[in-house]
Amino acid sequence: MKLIVVWLMFALLAIGTMVSMDQLMGMTLHQSLYIVLNPFQAMEMPELFILSLFIFFLLLDLLNVWMWKRKNKTS
């Protein structure tokens, strides 16, 4: 229970910080909340490419671990 409360407080602090920074840059509350709730809408193409690359490497690592466990299980 304590872990959930800490996680929620951290998430609210992070969201509050993002909204505050957006408002300091001159955005309205509506624009700021739109960006916070839809981060992929605000990303540019190179950022999306890097994110896709990270996800690809994560899946590649998971596949590698799965194949290694499968190989060691049969022998």
PDB file of C-alpha atoms in Angstrom:
ATOM      1  CA  MET A   1       0.000   0.000   0.000  1.00  0.00           C
ATOM      2  CA  LYS A   2       2.818   2.356   0.910  1.00  0.00           C
ATOM      3  CA  LEU A   3       4.498   1.643  -2.419  1.00  0.00           C
ATOM      4  CA  ILE A   4       1.364   2.630  -4.339  1.00  0.00           C
ATOM      5  CA  VAL A   5       1.063   5.910  -2.407  1.00  0.00           C
ATOM      6  CA  VAL A   6       4.721   6.753  -3.033  1.00  0.00           C
ATOM      7  CA  TRP A   7       4.336   5.939  -6.731  1.00  0.00           C
ATOM      8  CA  LEU A   8       1.212   8.113  -7.031  1.00  0.00           C
ATOM      9  CA  MET A   9       2.862  11.014  -5.213  1.00  0.00           C
ATOM     10  CA  PHE A  10       5.902  10.781  -7.500  1.00  0.00           C
ATOM     11  CA  ALA A  11       3.660  10.698 -10.590  1.00  0.00           C
ATOM     12  CA  LEU A  12       1.672  13.734  -9.408  1.00  0.00           C
ATOM     13  CA  LEU A  13       4.894  15.619  -8.647  1.00  0.00           C
ATOM     14  CA  ALA A  14       6.271  14.831 -12.125  1.00  0.00           C
ATOM     15  CA  ILE A  15       3.033  15.865 -13.842  1.00  0.00           C
ATOM     16  CA  GLY A  16       2.885  19.056 -11.785  1.00  0.00           C
ATOM     17  CA  THR A  17       6.465  19.882 -12.742  1.00  0.00           C
ATOM     18  CA  MET A  18       5.739  19.319 -16.441  1.00  0.00           C
ATOM     19  CA  VAL A  19       2.611  21.489 -16.350  1.00  0.00           C
ATOM     20  CA  SER A  20       4.462  24.237 -14.455  1.00  0.00           C
ATOM     21  CA  MET A  21       7.333  24.246 -16.959  1.00  0.00           C
ATOM     22  CA  ASP A  22       4.905  24.426 -19.872  1.00  0.00           C
ATOM     23  CA  GLN A  23       3.094  27.339 -18.269  1.00  0.00           C
ATOM     24  CA  LEU A  24       6.396  29.139 -17.692  1.00  0.00           C
ATOM     25  CA  MET A  25       7.013  28.801 -21.446  1.00  0.00           C
ATOM     26  CA  GLY A  26       3.714  30.612 -22.092  1.00  0.00           C
ATOM     27  CA  MET A  27       1.316  27.759 -22.842  1.00  0.00           C
ATOM     28  CA  THR A  28      -2.226  27.695 -21.572  1.00  0.00           C
ATOM     29  CA  LEU A  29      -3.332  25.053 -19.094  1.00  0.00           C
ATOM     30  CA  HIS A  30      -5.293  23.274 -21.840  1.00  0.00           C
ATOM     31  CA  GLN A  31      -2.246  23.089 -24.147  1.00  0.00           C
ATOM     32  CA  SER A  32      -0.036  21.942 -21.299  1.00  0.00           C
ATOM     33  CA  LEU A  33      -2.393  19.158 -20.249  1.00  0.00           C
ATOM     34  CA  TYR A  34      -2.745  18.061 -23.887  1.00  0.00           C
ATOM     35  CA  ILE A  35       1.030  17.670 -24.179  1.00  0.00           C
ATOM     36  CA  VAL A  36       1.328  15.915 -20.803  1.00  0.00           C
ATOM     37  CA  LEU A  37      -1.465  13.444 -21.571  1.00  0.00           C
ATOM     38  CA  ASN A  38      -0.434  12.850 -25.226  1.00  0.00           C
ATOM     39  CA  PRO A  39       3.382  12.974 -25.254  1.00  0.00           C
ATOM     40  CA  PHE A  40       3.679  11.260 -28.643  1.00  0.00           C
ATOM     41  CA  GLN A  41       1.707  14.095 -30.271  1.00  0.00           C
ATOM     42  CA  ALA A  42       4.391  16.577 -29.180  1.00  0.00           C
ATOM     43  CA  MET A  43       7.380  14.445 -30.286  1.00  0.00           C
ATOM     44  CA  GLU A  44       9.273  15.198 -33.458  1.00  0.00           C
ATOM     45  CA  MET A  45      10.373  12.556 -35.951  1.00  0.00           C
ATOM     46  CA  PRO A  46      13.958  12.058 -34.637  1.00  0.00           C
ATOM     47  CA  GLU A  47      12.613  11.618 -31.106  1.00  0.00           C
ATOM     48  CA  LEU A  48      10.109   9.025 -32.289  1.00  0.00           C
ATOM     49  CA  PHE A  49      12.899   7.219 -34.154  1.00  0.00           C
ATOM     50  CA  ILE A  50      15.094   7.063 -31.047  1.00  0.00           C
ATOM     51  CA  LEU A  51      12.139   5.826 -28.961  1.00  0.00           C
ATOM     52  CA  SER A  52      11.414   3.135 -31.557  1.00  0.00           C
ATOM     53  CA  LEU A  53      15.084   2.151 -31.556  1.00  0.00           C
ATOM     54  CA  PHE A  54      15.074   1.764 -27.755  1.00  0.00           C
ATOM     55  CA  ILE A  55      11.940  -0.372 -27.893  1.00  0.00           C
ATOM     56  CA  PHE A  56      13.486  -2.499 -30.650  1.00  0.00           C
ATOM     57  CA  PHE A  57      16.630  -3.101 -28.568  1.00  0.00           C
ATOM     58  CA  LEU A  58      14.508  -4.000 -25.548  1.00  0.00           C
ATOM     59  CA  LEU A  59      12.548  -6.563 -27.567  1.00  0.00           C
ATOM     60  CA  LEU A  60      15.775  -7.908 -29.063  1.00  0.00           C
ATOM     61  CA  ASP A  61      17.220  -8.392 -25.574  1.00  0.00           C
ATOM     62  CA  LEU A  62      14.038 -10.127 -24.386  1.00  0.00           C
ATOM     63  CA  LEU A  63      14.160 -12.452 -27.395  1.00  0.00           C
ATOM     64  CA  ASN A  64      17.816 -13.205 -26.674  1.00  0.00           C
ATOM     65  CA  VAL A  65      17.075 -14.105 -23.033  1.00  0.00           C
ATOM     66  CA  TRP A  66      14.099 -16.247 -24.077  1.00  0.00           C
ATOM     67  CA  MET A  67      16.185 -18.139 -26.642  1.00  0.00           C
ATOM     68  CA  TRP A  68      19.024 -18.632 -24.121  1.00  0.00           C
ATOM     69  CA  LYS A  69      16.635 -20.023 -21.490  1.00  0.00           C
ATOM     70  CA  ARG A  70      14.970 -22.254 -24.045  1.00  0.00           C
ATOM     71  CA  LYS A  71      18.358 -23.606 -25.205  1.00  0.00           C
ATOM     72  CA  ASN A  72      19.527 -24.324 -21.645  1.00  0.00           C
ATOM     73  CA  LYS A  73      16.207 -25.925 -20.681  1.00  0.00           C
ATOM     74  CA  THR A  74      16.344 -28.574 -23.426  1.00  0.00           C
ATOM     75  CA  SER A  75      19.958 -29.625 -22.792  1.00  0.00           C
TER      76      SER A  75
END
